[in-house]
Tab-separated table of C-alpha atoms and ligand atoms in Angstrom:
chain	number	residue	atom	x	y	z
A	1	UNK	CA	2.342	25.033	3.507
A	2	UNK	CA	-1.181	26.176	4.032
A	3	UNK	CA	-3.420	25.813	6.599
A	4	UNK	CA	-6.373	24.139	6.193
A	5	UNK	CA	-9.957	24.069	8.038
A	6	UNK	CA	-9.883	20.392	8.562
A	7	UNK	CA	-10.340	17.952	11.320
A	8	UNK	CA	-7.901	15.737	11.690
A	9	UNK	CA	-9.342	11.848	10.997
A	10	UNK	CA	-6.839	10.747	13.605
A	11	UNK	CA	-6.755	12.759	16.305
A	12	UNK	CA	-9.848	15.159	15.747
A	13	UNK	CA	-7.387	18.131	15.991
A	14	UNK	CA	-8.042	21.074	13.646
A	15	UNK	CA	-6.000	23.131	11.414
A	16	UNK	CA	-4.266	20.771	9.383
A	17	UNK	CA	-1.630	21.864	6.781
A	18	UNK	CA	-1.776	21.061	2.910
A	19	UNK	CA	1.956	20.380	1.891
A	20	UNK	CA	1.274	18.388	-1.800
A	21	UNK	CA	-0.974	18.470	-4.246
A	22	UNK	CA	-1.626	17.048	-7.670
A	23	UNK	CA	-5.055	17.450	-9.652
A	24	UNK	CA	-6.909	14.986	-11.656
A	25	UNK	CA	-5.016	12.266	-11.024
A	26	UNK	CA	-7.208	8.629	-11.925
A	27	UNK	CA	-8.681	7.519	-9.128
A	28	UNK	CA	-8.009	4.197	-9.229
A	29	UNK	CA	-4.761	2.398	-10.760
A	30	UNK	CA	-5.079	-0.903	-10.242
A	31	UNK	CA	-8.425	-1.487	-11.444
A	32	UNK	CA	-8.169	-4.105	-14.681
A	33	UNK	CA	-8.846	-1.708	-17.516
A	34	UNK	CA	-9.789	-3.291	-20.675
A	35	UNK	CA	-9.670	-0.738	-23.214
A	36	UNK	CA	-7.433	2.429	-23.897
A	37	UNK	CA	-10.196	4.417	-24.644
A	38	UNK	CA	-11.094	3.399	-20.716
A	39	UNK	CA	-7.845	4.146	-19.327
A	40	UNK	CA	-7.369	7.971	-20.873
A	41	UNK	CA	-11.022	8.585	-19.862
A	42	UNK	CA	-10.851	7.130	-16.356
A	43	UNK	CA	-12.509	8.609	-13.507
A	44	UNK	CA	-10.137	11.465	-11.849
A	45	UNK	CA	-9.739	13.064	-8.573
A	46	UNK	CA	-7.643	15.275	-6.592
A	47	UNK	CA	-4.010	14.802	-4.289
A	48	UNK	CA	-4.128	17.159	-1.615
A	49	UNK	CA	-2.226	16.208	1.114
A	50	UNK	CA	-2.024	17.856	4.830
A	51	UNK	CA	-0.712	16.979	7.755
A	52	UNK	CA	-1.762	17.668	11.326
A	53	UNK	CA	0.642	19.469	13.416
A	54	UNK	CA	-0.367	18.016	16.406
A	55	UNK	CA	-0.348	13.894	15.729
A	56	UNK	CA	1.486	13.719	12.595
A	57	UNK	CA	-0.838	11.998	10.787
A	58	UNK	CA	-1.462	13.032	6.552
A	59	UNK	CA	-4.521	12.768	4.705
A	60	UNK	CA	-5.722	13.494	0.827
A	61	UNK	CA	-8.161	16.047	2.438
A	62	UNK	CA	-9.573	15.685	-1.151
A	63	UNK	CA	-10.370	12.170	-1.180
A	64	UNK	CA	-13.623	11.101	-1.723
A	65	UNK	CA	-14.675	7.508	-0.967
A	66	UNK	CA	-17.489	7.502	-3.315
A	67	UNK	CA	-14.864	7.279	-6.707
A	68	UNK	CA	-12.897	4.415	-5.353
A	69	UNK	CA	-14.051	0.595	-6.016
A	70	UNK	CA	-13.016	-2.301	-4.213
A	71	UNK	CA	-14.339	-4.949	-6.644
A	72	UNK	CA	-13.320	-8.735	-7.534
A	73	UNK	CA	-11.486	-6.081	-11.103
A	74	UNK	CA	-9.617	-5.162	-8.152
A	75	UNK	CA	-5.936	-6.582	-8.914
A	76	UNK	CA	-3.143	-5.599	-6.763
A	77	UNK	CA	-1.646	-8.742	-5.922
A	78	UNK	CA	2.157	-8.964	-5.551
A	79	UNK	CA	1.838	-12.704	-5.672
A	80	UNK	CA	3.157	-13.421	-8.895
A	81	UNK	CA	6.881	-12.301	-7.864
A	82	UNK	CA	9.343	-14.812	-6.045
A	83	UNK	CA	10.982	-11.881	-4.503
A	84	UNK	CA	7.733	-10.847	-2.908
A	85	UNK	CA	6.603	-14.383	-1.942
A	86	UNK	CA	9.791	-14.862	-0.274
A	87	UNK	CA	9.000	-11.896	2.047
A	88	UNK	CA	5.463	-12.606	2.606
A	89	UNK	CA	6.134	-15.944	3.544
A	90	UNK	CA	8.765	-14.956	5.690
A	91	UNK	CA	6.402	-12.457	7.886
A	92	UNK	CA	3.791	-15.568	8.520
A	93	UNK	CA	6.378	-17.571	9.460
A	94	UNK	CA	7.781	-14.827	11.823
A	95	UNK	CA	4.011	-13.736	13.154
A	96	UNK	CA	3.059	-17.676	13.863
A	97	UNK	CA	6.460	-17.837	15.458
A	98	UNK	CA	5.960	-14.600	17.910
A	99	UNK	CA	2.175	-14.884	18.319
A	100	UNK	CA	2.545	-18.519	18.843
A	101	UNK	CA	0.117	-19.082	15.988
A	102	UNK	CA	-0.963	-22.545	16.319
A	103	UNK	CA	-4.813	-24.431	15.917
A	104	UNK	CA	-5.923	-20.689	16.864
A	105	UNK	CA	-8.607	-18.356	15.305
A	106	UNK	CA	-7.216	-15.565	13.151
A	107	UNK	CA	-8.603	-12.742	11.569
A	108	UNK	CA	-7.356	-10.455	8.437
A	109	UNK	CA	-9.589	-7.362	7.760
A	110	UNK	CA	-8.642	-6.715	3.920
A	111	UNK	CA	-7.391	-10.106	2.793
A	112	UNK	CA	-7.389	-9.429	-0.790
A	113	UNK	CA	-7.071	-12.395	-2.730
A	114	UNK	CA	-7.159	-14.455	0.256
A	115	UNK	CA	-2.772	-15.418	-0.159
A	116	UNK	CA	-1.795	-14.309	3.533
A	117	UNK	CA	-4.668	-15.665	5.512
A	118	UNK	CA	-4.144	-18.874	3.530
A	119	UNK	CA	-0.210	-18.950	4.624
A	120	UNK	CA	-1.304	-18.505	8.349
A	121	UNK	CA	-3.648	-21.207	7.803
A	122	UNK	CA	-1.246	-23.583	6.252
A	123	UNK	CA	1.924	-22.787	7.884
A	124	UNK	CA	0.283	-22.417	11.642
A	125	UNK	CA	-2.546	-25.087	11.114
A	126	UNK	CA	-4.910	-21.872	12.059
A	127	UNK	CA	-8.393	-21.740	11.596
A	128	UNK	CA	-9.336	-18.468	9.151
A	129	UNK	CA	-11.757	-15.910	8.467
A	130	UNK	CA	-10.591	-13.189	6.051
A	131	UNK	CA	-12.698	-10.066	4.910
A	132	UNK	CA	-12.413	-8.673	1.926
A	133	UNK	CA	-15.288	-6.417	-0.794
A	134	UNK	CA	-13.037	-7.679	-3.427
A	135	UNK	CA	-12.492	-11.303	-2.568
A	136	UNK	CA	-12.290	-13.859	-5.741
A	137	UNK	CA	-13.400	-16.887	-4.630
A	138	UNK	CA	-10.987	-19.889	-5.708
A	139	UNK	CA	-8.278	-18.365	-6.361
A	140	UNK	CA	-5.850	-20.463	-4.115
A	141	UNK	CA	-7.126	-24.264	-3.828
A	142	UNK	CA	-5.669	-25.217	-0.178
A	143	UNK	CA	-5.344	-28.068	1.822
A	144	UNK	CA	-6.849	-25.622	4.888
A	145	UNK	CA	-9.808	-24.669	2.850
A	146	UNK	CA	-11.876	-25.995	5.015
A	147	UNK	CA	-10.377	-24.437	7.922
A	148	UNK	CA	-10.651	-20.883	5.973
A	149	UNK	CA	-14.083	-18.631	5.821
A	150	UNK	CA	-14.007	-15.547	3.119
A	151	UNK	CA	-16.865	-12.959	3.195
A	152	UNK	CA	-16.517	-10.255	1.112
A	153	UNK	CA	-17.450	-7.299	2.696
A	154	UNK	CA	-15.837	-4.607	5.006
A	155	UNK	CA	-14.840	-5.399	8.519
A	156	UNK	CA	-17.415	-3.808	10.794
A	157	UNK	CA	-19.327	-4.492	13.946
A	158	UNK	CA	-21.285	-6.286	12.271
A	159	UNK	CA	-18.973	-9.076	12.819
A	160	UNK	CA	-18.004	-8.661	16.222
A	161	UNK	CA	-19.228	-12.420	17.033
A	162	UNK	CA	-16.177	-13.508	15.174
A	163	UNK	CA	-13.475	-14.413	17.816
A	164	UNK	CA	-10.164	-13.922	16.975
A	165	UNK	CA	-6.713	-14.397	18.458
A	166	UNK	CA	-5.215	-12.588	16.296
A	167	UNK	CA	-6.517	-10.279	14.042
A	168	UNK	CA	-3.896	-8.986	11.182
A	169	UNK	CA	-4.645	-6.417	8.542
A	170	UNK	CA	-2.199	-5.223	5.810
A	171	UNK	CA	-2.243	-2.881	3.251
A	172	UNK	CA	-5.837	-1.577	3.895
A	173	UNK	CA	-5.503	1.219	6.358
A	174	UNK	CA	-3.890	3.617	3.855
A	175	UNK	CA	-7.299	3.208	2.114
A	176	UNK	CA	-8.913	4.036	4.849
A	177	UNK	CA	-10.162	8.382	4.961
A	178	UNK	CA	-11.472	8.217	8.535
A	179	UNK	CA	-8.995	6.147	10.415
A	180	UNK	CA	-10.079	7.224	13.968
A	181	UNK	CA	-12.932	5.736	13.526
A	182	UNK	CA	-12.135	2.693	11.753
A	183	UNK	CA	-9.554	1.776	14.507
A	184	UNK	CA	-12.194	2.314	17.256
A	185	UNK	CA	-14.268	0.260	15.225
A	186	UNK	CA	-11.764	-2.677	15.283
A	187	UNK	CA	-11.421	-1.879	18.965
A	188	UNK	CA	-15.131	-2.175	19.636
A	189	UNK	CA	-15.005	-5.329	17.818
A	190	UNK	CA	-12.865	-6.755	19.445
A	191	UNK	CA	-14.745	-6.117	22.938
A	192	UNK	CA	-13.526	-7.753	26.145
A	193	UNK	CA	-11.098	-10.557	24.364
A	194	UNK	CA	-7.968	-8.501	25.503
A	195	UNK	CA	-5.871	-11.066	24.920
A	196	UNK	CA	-6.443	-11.083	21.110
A	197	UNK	CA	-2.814	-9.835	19.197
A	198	UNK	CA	-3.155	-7.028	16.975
A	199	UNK	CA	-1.165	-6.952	14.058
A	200	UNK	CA	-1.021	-3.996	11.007
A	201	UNK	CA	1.058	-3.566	8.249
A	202	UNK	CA	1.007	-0.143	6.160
A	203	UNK	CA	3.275	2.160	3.950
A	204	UNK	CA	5.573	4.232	5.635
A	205	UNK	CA	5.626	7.808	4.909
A	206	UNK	CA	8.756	8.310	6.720
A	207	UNK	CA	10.301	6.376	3.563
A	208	UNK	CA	8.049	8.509	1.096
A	209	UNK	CA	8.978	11.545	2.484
A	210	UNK	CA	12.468	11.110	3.138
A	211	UNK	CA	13.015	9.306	-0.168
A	212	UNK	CA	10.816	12.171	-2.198
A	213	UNK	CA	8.907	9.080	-3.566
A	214	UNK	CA	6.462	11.198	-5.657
A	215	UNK	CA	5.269	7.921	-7.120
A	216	UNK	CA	4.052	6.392	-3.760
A	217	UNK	CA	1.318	9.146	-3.285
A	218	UNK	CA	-1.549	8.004	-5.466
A	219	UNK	CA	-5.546	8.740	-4.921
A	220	UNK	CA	-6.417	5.626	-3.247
A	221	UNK	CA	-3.719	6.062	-0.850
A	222	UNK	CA	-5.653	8.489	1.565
A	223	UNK	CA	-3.828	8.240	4.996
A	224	UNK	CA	-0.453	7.961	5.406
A	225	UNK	CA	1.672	7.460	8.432
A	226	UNK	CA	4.879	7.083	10.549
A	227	UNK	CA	5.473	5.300	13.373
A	228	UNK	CA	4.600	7.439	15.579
A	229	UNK	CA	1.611	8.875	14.374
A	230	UNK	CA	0.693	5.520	13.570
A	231	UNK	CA	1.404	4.589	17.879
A	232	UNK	CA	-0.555	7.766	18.661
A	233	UNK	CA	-4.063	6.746	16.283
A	234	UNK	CA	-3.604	2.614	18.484
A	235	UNK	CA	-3.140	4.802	21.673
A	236	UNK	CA	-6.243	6.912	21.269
A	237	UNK	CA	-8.836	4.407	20.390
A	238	UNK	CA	-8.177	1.636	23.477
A	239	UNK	CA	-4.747	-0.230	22.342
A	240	UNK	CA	-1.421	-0.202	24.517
A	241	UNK	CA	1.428	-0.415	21.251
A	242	UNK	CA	4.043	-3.468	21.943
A	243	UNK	CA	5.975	-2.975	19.134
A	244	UNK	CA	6.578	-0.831	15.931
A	245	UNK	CA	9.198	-2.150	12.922
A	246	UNK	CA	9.511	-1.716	9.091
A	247	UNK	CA	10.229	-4.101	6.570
A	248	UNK	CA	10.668	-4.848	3.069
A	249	UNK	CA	13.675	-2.665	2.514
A	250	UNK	CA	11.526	-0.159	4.828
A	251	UNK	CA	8.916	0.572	2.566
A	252	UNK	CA	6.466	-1.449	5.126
A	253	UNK	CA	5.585	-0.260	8.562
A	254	UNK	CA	4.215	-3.130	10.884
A	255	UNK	CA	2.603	-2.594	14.304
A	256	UNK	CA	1.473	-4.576	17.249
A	257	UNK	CA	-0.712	-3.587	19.300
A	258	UNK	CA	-3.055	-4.874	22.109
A	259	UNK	CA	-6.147	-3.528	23.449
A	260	UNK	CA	-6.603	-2.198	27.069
A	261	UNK	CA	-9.097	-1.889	29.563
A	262	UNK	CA	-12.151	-4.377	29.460
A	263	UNK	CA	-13.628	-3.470	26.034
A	264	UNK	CA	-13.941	0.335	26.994
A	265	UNK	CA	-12.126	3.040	25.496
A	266	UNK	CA	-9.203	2.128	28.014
A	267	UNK	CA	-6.637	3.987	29.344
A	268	UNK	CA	-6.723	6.458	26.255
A	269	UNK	CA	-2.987	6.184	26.278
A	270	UNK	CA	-2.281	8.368	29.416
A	271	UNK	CA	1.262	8.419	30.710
A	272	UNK	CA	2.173	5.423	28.320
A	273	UNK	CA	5.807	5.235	26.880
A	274	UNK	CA	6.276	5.596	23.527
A	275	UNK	CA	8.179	2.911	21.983
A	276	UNK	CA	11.706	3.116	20.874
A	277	UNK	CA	11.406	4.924	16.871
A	278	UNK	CA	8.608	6.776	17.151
A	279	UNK	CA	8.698	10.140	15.817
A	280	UNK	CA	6.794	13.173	17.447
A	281	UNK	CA	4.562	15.460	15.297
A	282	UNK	CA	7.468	17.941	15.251
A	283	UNK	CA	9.812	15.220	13.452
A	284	UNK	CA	7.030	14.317	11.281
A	285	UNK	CA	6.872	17.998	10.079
A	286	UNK	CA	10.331	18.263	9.840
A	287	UNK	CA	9.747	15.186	7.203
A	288	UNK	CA	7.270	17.024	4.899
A	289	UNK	CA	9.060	19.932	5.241
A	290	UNK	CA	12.372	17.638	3.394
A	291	UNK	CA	9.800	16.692	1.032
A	292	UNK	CA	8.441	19.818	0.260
A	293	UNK	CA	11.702	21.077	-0.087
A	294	UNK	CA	12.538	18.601	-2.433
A	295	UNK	CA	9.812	17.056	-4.838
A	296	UNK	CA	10.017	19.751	-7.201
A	297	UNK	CA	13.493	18.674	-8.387
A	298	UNK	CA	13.357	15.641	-7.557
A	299	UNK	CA	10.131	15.475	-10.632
A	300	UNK	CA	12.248	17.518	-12.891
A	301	UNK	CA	15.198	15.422	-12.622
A	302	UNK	CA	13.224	11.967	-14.009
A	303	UNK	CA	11.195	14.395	-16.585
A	304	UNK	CA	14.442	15.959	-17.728
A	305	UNK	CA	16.146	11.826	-17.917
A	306	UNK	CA	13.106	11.306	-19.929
A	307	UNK	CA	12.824	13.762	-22.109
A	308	UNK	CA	16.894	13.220	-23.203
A	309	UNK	CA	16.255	9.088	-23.471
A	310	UNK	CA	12.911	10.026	-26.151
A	311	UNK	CA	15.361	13.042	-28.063
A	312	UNK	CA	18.314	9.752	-28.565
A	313	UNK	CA	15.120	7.700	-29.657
A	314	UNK	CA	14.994	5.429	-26.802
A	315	UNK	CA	12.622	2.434	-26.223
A	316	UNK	CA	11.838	2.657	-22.599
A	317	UNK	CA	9.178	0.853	-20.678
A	318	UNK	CA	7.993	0.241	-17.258
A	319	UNK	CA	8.652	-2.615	-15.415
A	320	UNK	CA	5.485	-2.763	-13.099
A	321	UNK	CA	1.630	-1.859	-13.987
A	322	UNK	CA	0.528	-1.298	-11.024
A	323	UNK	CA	-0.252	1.861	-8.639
A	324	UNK	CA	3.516	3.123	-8.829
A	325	UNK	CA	3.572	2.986	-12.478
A	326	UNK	CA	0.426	4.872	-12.602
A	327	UNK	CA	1.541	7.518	-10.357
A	328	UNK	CA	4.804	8.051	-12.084
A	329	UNK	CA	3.145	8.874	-15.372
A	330	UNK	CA	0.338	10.604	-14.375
A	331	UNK	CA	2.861	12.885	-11.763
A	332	UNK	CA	5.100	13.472	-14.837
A	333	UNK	CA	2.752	13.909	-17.613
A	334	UNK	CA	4.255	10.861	-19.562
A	335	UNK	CA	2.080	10.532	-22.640
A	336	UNK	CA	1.924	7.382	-24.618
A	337	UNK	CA	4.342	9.122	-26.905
A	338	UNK	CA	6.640	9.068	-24.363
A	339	UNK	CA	6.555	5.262	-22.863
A	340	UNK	CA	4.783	3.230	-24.721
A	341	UNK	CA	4.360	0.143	-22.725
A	342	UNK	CA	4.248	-1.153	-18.489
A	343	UNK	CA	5.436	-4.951	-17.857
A	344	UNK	CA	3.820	-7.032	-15.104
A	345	UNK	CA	4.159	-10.375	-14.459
A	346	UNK	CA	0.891	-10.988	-13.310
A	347	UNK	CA	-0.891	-12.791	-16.195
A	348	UNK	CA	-4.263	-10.984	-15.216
A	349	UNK	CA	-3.025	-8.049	-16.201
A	350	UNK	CA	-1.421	-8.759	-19.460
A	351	UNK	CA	-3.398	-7.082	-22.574
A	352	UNK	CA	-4.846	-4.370	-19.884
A	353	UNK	CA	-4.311	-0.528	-19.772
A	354	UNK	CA	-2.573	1.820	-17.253
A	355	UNK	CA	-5.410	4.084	-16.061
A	356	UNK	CA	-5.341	7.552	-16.996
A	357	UNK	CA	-1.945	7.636	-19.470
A	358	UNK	CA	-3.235	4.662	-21.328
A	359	UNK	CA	0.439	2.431	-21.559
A	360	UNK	CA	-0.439	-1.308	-22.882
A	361	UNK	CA	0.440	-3.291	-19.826
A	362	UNK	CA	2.314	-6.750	-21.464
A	363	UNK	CA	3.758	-9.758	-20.247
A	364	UNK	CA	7.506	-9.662	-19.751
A	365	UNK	CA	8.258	-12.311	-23.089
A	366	UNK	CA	6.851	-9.058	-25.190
A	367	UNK	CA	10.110	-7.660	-24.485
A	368	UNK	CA	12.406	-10.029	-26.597
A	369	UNK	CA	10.530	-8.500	-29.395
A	370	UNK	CA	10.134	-5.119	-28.574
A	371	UNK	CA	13.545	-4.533	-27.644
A	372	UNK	CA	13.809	-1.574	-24.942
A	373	UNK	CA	16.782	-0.086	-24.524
A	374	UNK	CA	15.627	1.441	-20.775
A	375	UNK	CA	13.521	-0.670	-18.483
A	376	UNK	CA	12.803	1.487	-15.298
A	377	UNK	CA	11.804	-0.438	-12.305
A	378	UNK	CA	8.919	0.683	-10.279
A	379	UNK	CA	10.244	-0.328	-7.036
A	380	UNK	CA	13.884	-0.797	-5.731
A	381	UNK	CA	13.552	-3.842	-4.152
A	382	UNK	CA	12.537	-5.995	-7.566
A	383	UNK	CA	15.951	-5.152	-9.093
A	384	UNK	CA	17.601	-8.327	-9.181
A	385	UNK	CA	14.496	-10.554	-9.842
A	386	UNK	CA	13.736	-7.910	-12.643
A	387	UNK	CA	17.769	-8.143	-13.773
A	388	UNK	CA	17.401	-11.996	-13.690
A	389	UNK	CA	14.160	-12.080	-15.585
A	390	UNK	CA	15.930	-9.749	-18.553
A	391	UNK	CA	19.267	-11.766	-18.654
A	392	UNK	CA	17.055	-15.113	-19.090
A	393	UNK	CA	15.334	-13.681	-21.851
A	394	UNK	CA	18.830	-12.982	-23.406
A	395	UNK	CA	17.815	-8.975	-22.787
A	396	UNK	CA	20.262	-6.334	-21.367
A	397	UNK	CA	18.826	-2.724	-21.484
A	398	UNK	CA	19.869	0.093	-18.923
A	399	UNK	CA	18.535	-0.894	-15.850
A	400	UNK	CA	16.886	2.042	-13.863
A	401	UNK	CA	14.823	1.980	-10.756
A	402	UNK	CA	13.053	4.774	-9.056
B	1	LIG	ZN1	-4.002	14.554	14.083
């Protein structure tokens, strides 16, 4: 590791250390790209991840904001898989049920497509307001529509007038470069309504690291946390932390948190206990240092499995086009020679590209005439529904996940 000259977005300490880094990687992988020509030309950028010794927190001290789009081509939406739906409707159920979610006003800060905020509205009888630069309007026809409100833009002060009870926002911080000041932001936002539940939901590193998931570290993934550092970053900016738990096989980290003081920069986290599973910056270091340890083989190990399934003339594909997918190729130099196609099952991206190798991203029935004899699945946890999916199209390649 190297020392860096650079501040901390977290914490404002200095001297950060660089621990990973991967050049001209495409900046965006879950843009809809139409054309291959598109995909091998895409915009690229640089990996170069540090962490800061003293919070914990890691940043792509290389990203740069200006190269990444959050546009209605934006398509990241797990929505089309049962497996998914089933979790995501679980964790609305579960927040209502905590928070006590009923006929009250809730906030999401990066609602996407608008699927969760709906749920809460729906399931809870909640009044919504969900904010989002690459909101498509229409997508989901509800029966709450009327109590739901979508402007697509970023969450700022701007919108401080907007009361909320509870104000939820997943997947979106990891986007985020300067998180310090986005969560003071939300904190200033939220003024004197200390009552209002805060609610966040983000990767966790402690699974990337520990796992050597090379393929989770992709260019608009900027900041990337544990629990703790993610405890410290609430603590600093004017939030006492209630709880911290993962989910979703623990790829997910989920906080809540509650802001202190009277719309000040509170208590500034003086003297409070952590909570039970927070690590310290030392344990986070000790986590890169596994990782660093680690990647190098754990690359060489999938390139060399590669390499041996293309010399016995192996069909393999992907099973997943979106930002996994992208950063497995791209991290491994997989050429089109190599894998020629990446399966999702979201319609919108059928007959679209994988940015920066260039794979033809298909629909799953393409399969019972392509015929792969390896279908590697981009995430663990889609295994069965992916299994299920093959066997019902009378398919049974080797069945790998990452
Ligand atoms: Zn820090």
């Amino acid at each position: 590791m190297r020392s860096v000259d650079h501040a901390c977005p977290a914490c404002g300490g200095a001297g950060m250390s660089v621990f990973y880094e991967v050049r001209n990687v495409p900046v965006n992988s879950v843009l809809l790209v139409r054309s291959r020509e598109e995909a091998l030309n895409f915009q690229r950028g640089d990996l170069i991840l540090a962490v800061c010794p003293r919070c914990g927190f890691i940043s792509n001290i290389a990203f740069d904001e200006a190269l990444t789009q959050y546009t209605a081509a934006y398509e990241a939406t797990q929505g089309y898989s049962p497996t998914f739906n089933k979790f995501h409707r679980a964790l609305a159920q579960d927040l209502i049920d905590r928070y006590d979610l009923h006929g009250k006003d809730v906030i999401e800060i990066g609602c996407d497509k608008g699927d969760f905020i709906t749920m809460l509205a729906e399931m809870g009888e909640n009044r919504g307001v969900g904010f989002d630069p690459a909101y498509v309007p229409g997508r989901h026809p509800s029966p709450a529509a009327e109590r739901l409100t979508f402007i697509p833009d970023f969450y700022s002060e701007k919108y401080t007038d907007y009361h909320a009870d509870f104000i939820c926002c997943k997947m979106t911080l990891e986007h985020i470069p300067d998180v310090g000041d986005f969560i003071a932001t939300v904190r200033r936002s939220i003024g004197d309504q200390t009552d209002t539940v805060v609610f966040f939901q983000i990767p966790n590193a402690r699974y990337v690291l520990c796992d050597v998931a090379f393929w989770d570290i992709y260019y608009e993934h900027c900041s990337y946390f544990t629990k703790g550092s993610l405890a410290r970053l609430f603590r600093v900016n004017g939030f006492d932390v209630r709880d911290l738990w993962t989910a979703y096989d623990d790829q997910y980290l989920m906080i809540e948190a509650r802001p202190n003081g009277a719309g000040e920069l509170g208590s500034r986290g003086a003297g409070e206990t952590s909570v039970a599973g927070e690590e310290s910056a030392t344990e986070t270091l000790e986590m890169v240092e596994y990782f660093v340890k680690h990647y190098e083989a754990r690359r060489n190990e999938w390139r060399a499995e590669l390499a041996r399934m293309k010399a016995m003339g192996q069909k393999v594909v992907l099973w997943g086009g979106g930002s996994k997918g992208v950063a497995f190729l791209t991290t491994l130099g997989q050429t089109l020679d190599d894998i020629a196609y990446a399966v999702d099952i979201n319609p919108i991206k059928t007959g679209t590209f994988m940015a920066g190798t260039g794979q033809e991203i298909v629909a799953p029935t393409f399969l019972t005439e392509y015929q792969p004899d390896v279908v590697i699945i981009m995430n663990p946890v889609y295994r069965a529904e992916v299994t299920a999916d093959l066997a019902a199209m009378d398919l049974a390649p080797e069945i790998r996940t990452l």
